[in-house]
Short mmCIF file of C-alpha atoms and ligand atoms in Angstrom, two decimals:
data_model
loop_
_atom_site.label_atom_id
_atom_site.label_comp_id
_atom_site.label_asym_id
_atom_site.label_seq_id
_atom_site.Cartn_x
_atom_site.Cartn_y
_atom_site.Cartn_z
CA MET S 1 0.07 -0.08 0.07
CA ARG S 2 1.27 3.35 -1.00
CA CYS S 3 0.81 6.82 0.60
CA SER S 4 -2.03 8.72 -1.00
CA ARG S 5 -0.07 11.83 -0.65
CA CYS S 6 3.66 10.98 -1.71
CA LYS S 7 3.61 7.58 -2.87
CA GLU S 8 5.94 6.48 -0.16
CA LYS S 9 5.34 3.09 1.79
CA ALA S 10 1.78 3.81 3.75
CA ILE S 11 1.85 2.83 7.46
CA ILE S 12 -1.98 3.11 7.66
CA TYR S 13 -5.22 3.25 5.66
CA LEU S 14 -7.80 5.46 7.44
CA LYS S 15 -11.11 3.99 6.06
CA PRO S 16 -13.50 6.87 7.23
CA TYR S 17 -11.21 9.28 5.19
CA LYS S 18 -10.50 6.78 2.41
CA ILE S 19 -6.74 7.89 2.68
CA ALA S 20 -3.32 5.94 2.96
CA LEU S 21 -0.55 7.71 4.67
CA CYS S 22 3.19 6.99 5.47
CA LYS S 23 4.99 7.98 8.47
CA ASN S 24 6.05 11.40 7.19
CA CYS S 25 2.38 12.35 5.77
CA TYR S 26 0.39 11.13 8.80
CA PRO S 27 1.41 13.83 11.56
CA ASN S 28 0.39 16.67 9.50
CA PHE S 29 -2.86 14.97 8.61
CA TYR S 30 -3.53 14.36 12.14
CA LEU S 31 -2.77 18.04 13.26
CA ASN S 32 -5.15 19.13 10.48
CA LEU S 33 -7.79 17.02 11.90
CA VAL S 34 -7.13 18.33 15.36
CA SER S 35 -6.95 21.96 14.19
CA ARG S 36 -10.45 21.38 12.16
CA SER S 37 -11.97 20.10 15.21
CA ILE S 38 -10.99 22.95 17.61
CA LYS S 39 -11.96 25.66 14.95
CA ARG S 40 -15.19 23.87 13.96
CA TYR S 41 -16.34 23.22 17.64
CA LYS S 42 -14.58 26.64 19.03
CA ILE S 43 -12.94 24.41 21.67
CA ILE S 44 -9.94 26.68 22.58
CA ARG S 45 -9.83 30.25 21.61
CA ARG S 46 -6.38 31.92 20.75
CA GLY S 47 -4.77 33.42 23.59
CA GLU S 48 -6.40 31.49 26.52
CA LYS S 49 -4.20 29.92 29.08
CA VAL S 50 -4.50 26.39 28.69
CA LEU S 51 -3.68 23.73 31.44
CA ALA S 52 -2.97 20.46 29.59
CA CYS S 53 -3.43 17.55 32.04
CA VAL S 54 -0.88 14.75 30.83
CA SER S 55 -1.00 11.36 32.44
CA GLY S 56 1.72 10.01 30.35
CA GLY S 57 -0.30 8.05 28.11
CA LYS S 58 -0.43 8.21 24.42
CA ASP S 59 -3.72 10.36 24.31
CA SER S 60 -2.71 13.00 26.75
CA SER S 61 0.75 13.15 25.28
CA ALA S 62 -0.53 13.37 21.66
CA MET S 63 -2.93 16.19 23.00
CA ALA S 64 -0.32 18.34 24.55
CA PHE S 65 2.26 17.81 21.74
CA ALA S 66 -0.26 18.86 19.05
CA LEU S 67 -1.56 21.87 21.02
CA LYS S 68 1.80 23.09 21.32
CA LYS S 69 2.51 22.51 17.61
CA LEU S 70 -0.78 24.17 16.68
CA GLY S 71 0.48 27.43 18.52
CA TYR S 72 -1.78 27.24 21.67
CA ASN S 73 -0.57 28.82 25.15
CA ILE S 74 -0.26 25.61 27.18
CA GLU S 75 1.30 24.61 30.41
CA ILE S 76 1.38 20.90 31.61
CA LEU S 77 -0.19 19.43 34.79
CA TYR S 78 0.96 16.01 35.85
CA ILE S 79 -0.91 14.46 38.66
CA ASP S 80 1.32 11.92 40.93
CA LEU S 81 -1.43 9.47 42.03
CA GLY S 82 1.05 7.47 43.88
CA ILE S 83 0.20 4.05 41.89
CA GLY S 84 3.70 2.37 42.49
CA GLU S 85 6.24 2.29 39.71
CA TYR S 86 3.50 3.08 37.13
CA SER S 87 3.35 6.69 38.55
CA VAL S 88 7.16 6.85 38.83
CA ARG S 89 7.57 5.92 35.18
CA SER S 90 4.84 7.97 33.80
CA ARG S 91 5.97 11.23 35.76
CA LYS S 92 9.39 10.82 34.27
CA VAL S 93 7.84 10.53 30.58
CA VAL S 94 5.72 13.78 31.16
CA GLU S 95 8.53 15.74 32.47
CA GLU S 96 10.58 14.63 29.41
CA LEU S 97 7.64 15.68 26.98
CA ALA S 98 7.35 19.17 28.59
CA GLU S 99 11.11 19.56 28.11
CA GLU S 100 10.77 18.60 24.53
CA ILE S 101 8.22 20.77 23.59
CA ASP S 102 9.48 23.61 25.99
CA VAL S 103 6.31 24.01 28.04
CA PRO S 104 6.08 24.87 32.06
CA PHE S 105 5.80 21.47 33.89
CA HIS S 106 3.47 21.53 37.00
CA LEU S 107 3.45 18.64 39.41
CA VAL S 108 0.61 17.98 42.09
CA GLU S 109 1.06 15.04 44.56
CA LEU S 110 -2.01 13.48 45.72
CA SER S 111 0.15 12.09 48.81
CA GLU S 112 -0.10 15.85 49.96
CA TYR S 113 -3.86 15.31 50.69
CA GLY S 114 -2.92 12.23 53.28
CA PHE S 115 -3.39 9.19 50.79
CA THR S 116 -2.49 7.60 47.44
CA ILE S 117 -4.59 5.52 45.10
CA ASP S 118 -2.63 2.68 46.21
CA ASP S 119 -4.25 2.89 49.54
CA VAL S 120 -7.76 2.85 48.10
CA ASP S 121 -10.20 -0.15 48.17
CA VAL S 122 -9.63 -1.83 45.00
CA LYS S 123 -13.33 -2.13 44.34
CA LYS S 124 -13.76 1.71 44.01
CA VAL S 125 -10.12 2.53 43.06
CA CYS S 126 -11.18 4.07 39.58
CA SER S 127 -14.01 6.04 41.16
CA VAL S 128 -11.95 7.52 43.71
CA CYS S 129 -9.21 8.02 41.27
CA GLY S 130 -11.31 10.11 39.02
CA THR S 131 -13.09 12.23 41.64
CA ALA S 132 -9.51 13.05 42.88
CA LYS S 133 -8.03 13.81 39.45
CA ARG S 134 -10.96 16.16 38.65
CA TYR S 135 -10.75 17.96 42.13
CA LEU S 136 -6.92 18.57 41.77
CA MET S 137 -7.13 19.69 38.04
CA ASN S 138 -9.89 21.95 39.03
CA ARG S 139 -8.24 23.42 41.95
CA PHE S 140 -4.80 23.95 40.26
CA ALA S 141 -6.22 25.64 37.25
CA ARG S 142 -8.55 27.84 39.33
CA MET S 143 -5.70 28.96 41.95
CA ASN S 144 -3.20 29.60 39.16
CA GLY S 145 -5.25 31.42 36.79
CA PHE S 146 -5.76 29.14 33.83
CA ASP S 147 -8.72 29.82 31.41
CA ILE S 148 -9.28 26.39 30.56
CA ILE S 149 -8.35 22.72 31.45
CA ALA S 150 -7.68 20.28 28.41
CA THR S 151 -7.79 16.49 28.68
CA GLY S 152 -6.98 13.68 26.20
CA HIS S 153 -10.49 12.32 26.10
CA THR S 154 -10.84 10.40 22.80
CA VAL S 155 -13.70 9.42 20.69
CA GLU S 156 -13.99 6.27 22.46
CA ASP S 157 -14.08 7.93 25.80
CA MET S 158 -17.06 9.98 24.82
CA ILE S 159 -19.21 7.28 23.37
CA LEU S 160 -18.50 4.99 26.33
CA PHE S 161 -19.43 7.89 28.91
CA PHE S 162 -22.57 8.16 26.99
CA ILE S 163 -23.25 4.53 26.71
CA LYS S 164 -22.75 3.90 30.33
CA ASN S 165 -24.70 6.79 31.67
CA VAL S 166 -27.86 6.15 29.58
CA LEU S 167 -27.63 2.37 30.78
CA SER S 168 -27.33 3.54 34.31
CA GLY S 169 -30.26 6.06 33.90
CA GLY S 170 -27.86 9.11 34.45
CA ILE S 171 -29.07 11.31 31.61
CA GLU S 172 -28.44 14.54 33.34
CA TRP S 173 -24.61 13.93 32.36
CA ILE S 174 -25.56 14.34 28.56
CA PRO S 175 -25.24 17.94 28.39
CA LYS S 176 -21.35 17.59 29.34
CA LEU S 177 -20.67 15.49 26.41
CA ILE S 178 -19.51 18.50 24.41
CA PRO S 179 -15.82 19.14 23.40
CA ARG S 180 -16.04 22.52 25.43
CA SER S 181 -17.92 23.03 28.59
CA GLU S 182 -17.84 26.48 29.80
CA GLY S 183 -16.92 26.75 33.47
CA PHE S 184 -19.53 27.99 36.20
CA ASN S 185 -19.75 28.25 39.96
CA GLY S 186 -15.96 27.73 40.35
CA LEU S 187 -15.62 25.10 37.81
CA VAL S 188 -12.98 25.99 35.15
CA THR S 189 -13.94 25.62 31.40
CA ARG S 190 -13.16 22.13 30.06
CA ALA S 191 -12.04 21.27 26.66
CA ARG S 192 -11.46 17.95 24.91
CA PRO S 193 -9.72 18.64 21.70
CA LEU S 194 -9.25 15.25 20.83
CA PHE S 195 -12.98 14.18 21.10
CA GLU S 196 -13.14 13.26 17.56
CA ARG S 197 -9.86 11.32 17.28
CA SER S 198 -9.44 7.60 17.96
CA GLU S 199 -6.92 5.92 20.36
CA LYS S 200 -5.30 4.22 17.06
CA GLU S 201 -4.95 7.79 15.67
CA ASN S 202 -3.45 9.09 18.67
CA MET S 203 -0.92 6.10 18.86
CA LEU S 204 -0.07 6.55 15.55
CA PHE S 205 0.94 10.15 16.08
CA VAL S 206 3.02 9.72 18.93
CA LEU S 207 4.84 6.80 17.34
CA SER S 208 5.48 8.70 13.90
CA LEU S 209 6.92 11.56 15.74
CA ASN S 210 8.77 9.69 18.68
CA ILE S 211 6.67 11.66 21.28
CA PRO S 212 7.49 10.68 24.82
CA PHE S 213 4.68 8.48 26.15
CA LEU S 214 4.31 5.28 28.38
CA ILE S 215 2.84 2.36 26.75
CA ASP S 216 2.09 0.54 30.05
CA GLU S 217 -1.55 0.77 31.22
CA CYS S 218 -2.45 1.52 34.90
CA PRO S 219 -2.41 -1.60 36.67
CA TYR S 220 -5.94 -0.93 37.97
CA ALA S 221 -7.37 -0.32 34.49
CA PRO S 222 -10.44 -2.76 34.14
CA ARG S 223 -11.08 -4.56 30.77
CA ASP S 224 -13.64 -2.72 29.20
CA VAL S 225 -16.01 -4.73 27.11
CA TRP S 226 -18.00 -1.84 25.79
CA LYS S 227 -14.93 -0.68 24.19
CA GLU S 228 -14.45 -3.91 22.41
CA ILE S 229 -17.81 -3.56 21.14
CA VAL S 230 -17.53 -0.03 20.04
CA TYR S 231 -14.28 -1.22 18.08
CA ASP S 232 -16.33 -4.17 16.69
CA ILE S 233 -18.99 -1.66 15.45
CA GLU S 234 -16.10 0.49 13.73
CA ALA S 235 -14.71 -2.19 11.91
CA LYS S 236 -17.89 -3.13 10.42
CA LYS S 237 -19.21 0.33 9.71
CA PRO S 238 -16.04 2.65 9.28
CA GLY S 239 -16.96 6.18 10.25
CA PHE S 240 -19.08 4.96 13.16
CA LYS S 241 -17.50 6.75 15.97
CA ARG S 242 -16.96 9.97 14.13
CA ASN S 243 -20.57 10.25 13.30
CA PHE S 244 -21.99 8.84 16.56
CA VAL S 245 -19.98 11.57 18.56
CA ARG S 246 -21.14 14.28 16.03
CA GLY S 247 -24.55 13.33 16.95
CA LEU S 248 -24.14 13.11 20.53
CA ILE S 249 -23.00 16.68 20.42
CA LYS S 250 -26.14 17.77 18.78
CA LEU S 251 -28.19 15.91 21.18
CA ALA S 252 -26.06 17.19 24.32
CA LYS S 253 -26.46 20.95 23.07
CA SER S 254 -30.27 20.41 22.83
CA VAL S 255 -30.47 19.37 26.48
CA LYS S 256 -30.88 22.01 29.15
CA ILE S 257 -28.79 22.20 32.15
CA ASP S 258 -31.10 22.38 35.12
CA GLU S 259 -30.87 23.60 38.72
CA ARG S 260 -29.09 20.26 39.44
CA TRP S 261 -25.90 21.93 38.26
CA ASN S 262 -26.35 24.69 40.60
CA LEU S 263 -23.43 23.51 42.70
CA ARG S 264 -22.24 25.04 45.75
CA SER S 265 -18.69 25.13 47.15
CA CYS S 266 -17.11 23.13 49.74
CA LYS S 267 -16.88 25.18 53.00
CA VAL S 268 -13.65 23.77 53.83
CA CYS S 269 -11.70 24.03 50.74
CA GLY S 270 -13.72 26.34 48.48
CA GLU S 271 -13.86 23.54 45.67
FE1 SF4 I 1 -6.99 6.00 38.16
FE2 SF4 I 1 -5.88 3.90 37.04
FE3 SF4 I 1 -8.61 3.67 37.17
FE4 SF4 I 1 -7.30 5.27 35.54
S1 SF4 I 1 -7.31 3.08 35.55
S2 SF4 I 1 -9.22 5.92 36.99
S3 SF4 I 1 -5.39 5.95 36.36
S4 SF4 I 1 -6.90 3.89 38.94
#
């Protein structure tokens, strides 16, 4: 298979776009896709001070690298969750990435709050971890004058979040399924610039440019059968994920945020 652009040996055929690309042409194609999503959905405005939250995995590393390449004003936050060797290695990778793309690196350690993720009951670990990360990201961004928090959520994350919430009856979360959620009541604006990009596209991007990332998964990461189902559908219906998430955004925008979102601040810490 030859690259549709330069006729060199292709490394991938992207079915939804009907294009084959080589190692050299793929990164620009990917960056154009990210840039188009950001502009089309007004995800990040020029001049906004962006806190890019990077775990060291392929998705958030691709996100930080792409935002910097596209000229956005970013700084990196790494949250050390205290997950044994995994946290030690991922922190090193994120420090390396920040140095390579020449952006400030910030560190928050969960242990400063009296516990680590390794101390949590394994049955509740992801739920506690998710809450801790959201708290720490928001607090850091708010206290340090960032306009927006960017995360590496992928198209698969958006679809799975929707499916799981609908299945558990949690439809009040639907309005949050947009690539930019404006801040309110002390919550800083959230951006998901990779919301149309797949994990595979992100992986190819980091590999083709040798962007620092950690290949290991968190040792607590559960096997996600729903993700496998989403991959199966995509294999049979190329373009399913992109079309699904675009439909999802129309749905999310049509649902009104009601008074349940009228959150109050914590009396102790102000969050
Ligand atoms: Fe946290 Fe690991 Fe669970 Fe992700 S998989 S939420 S990093 S404990």
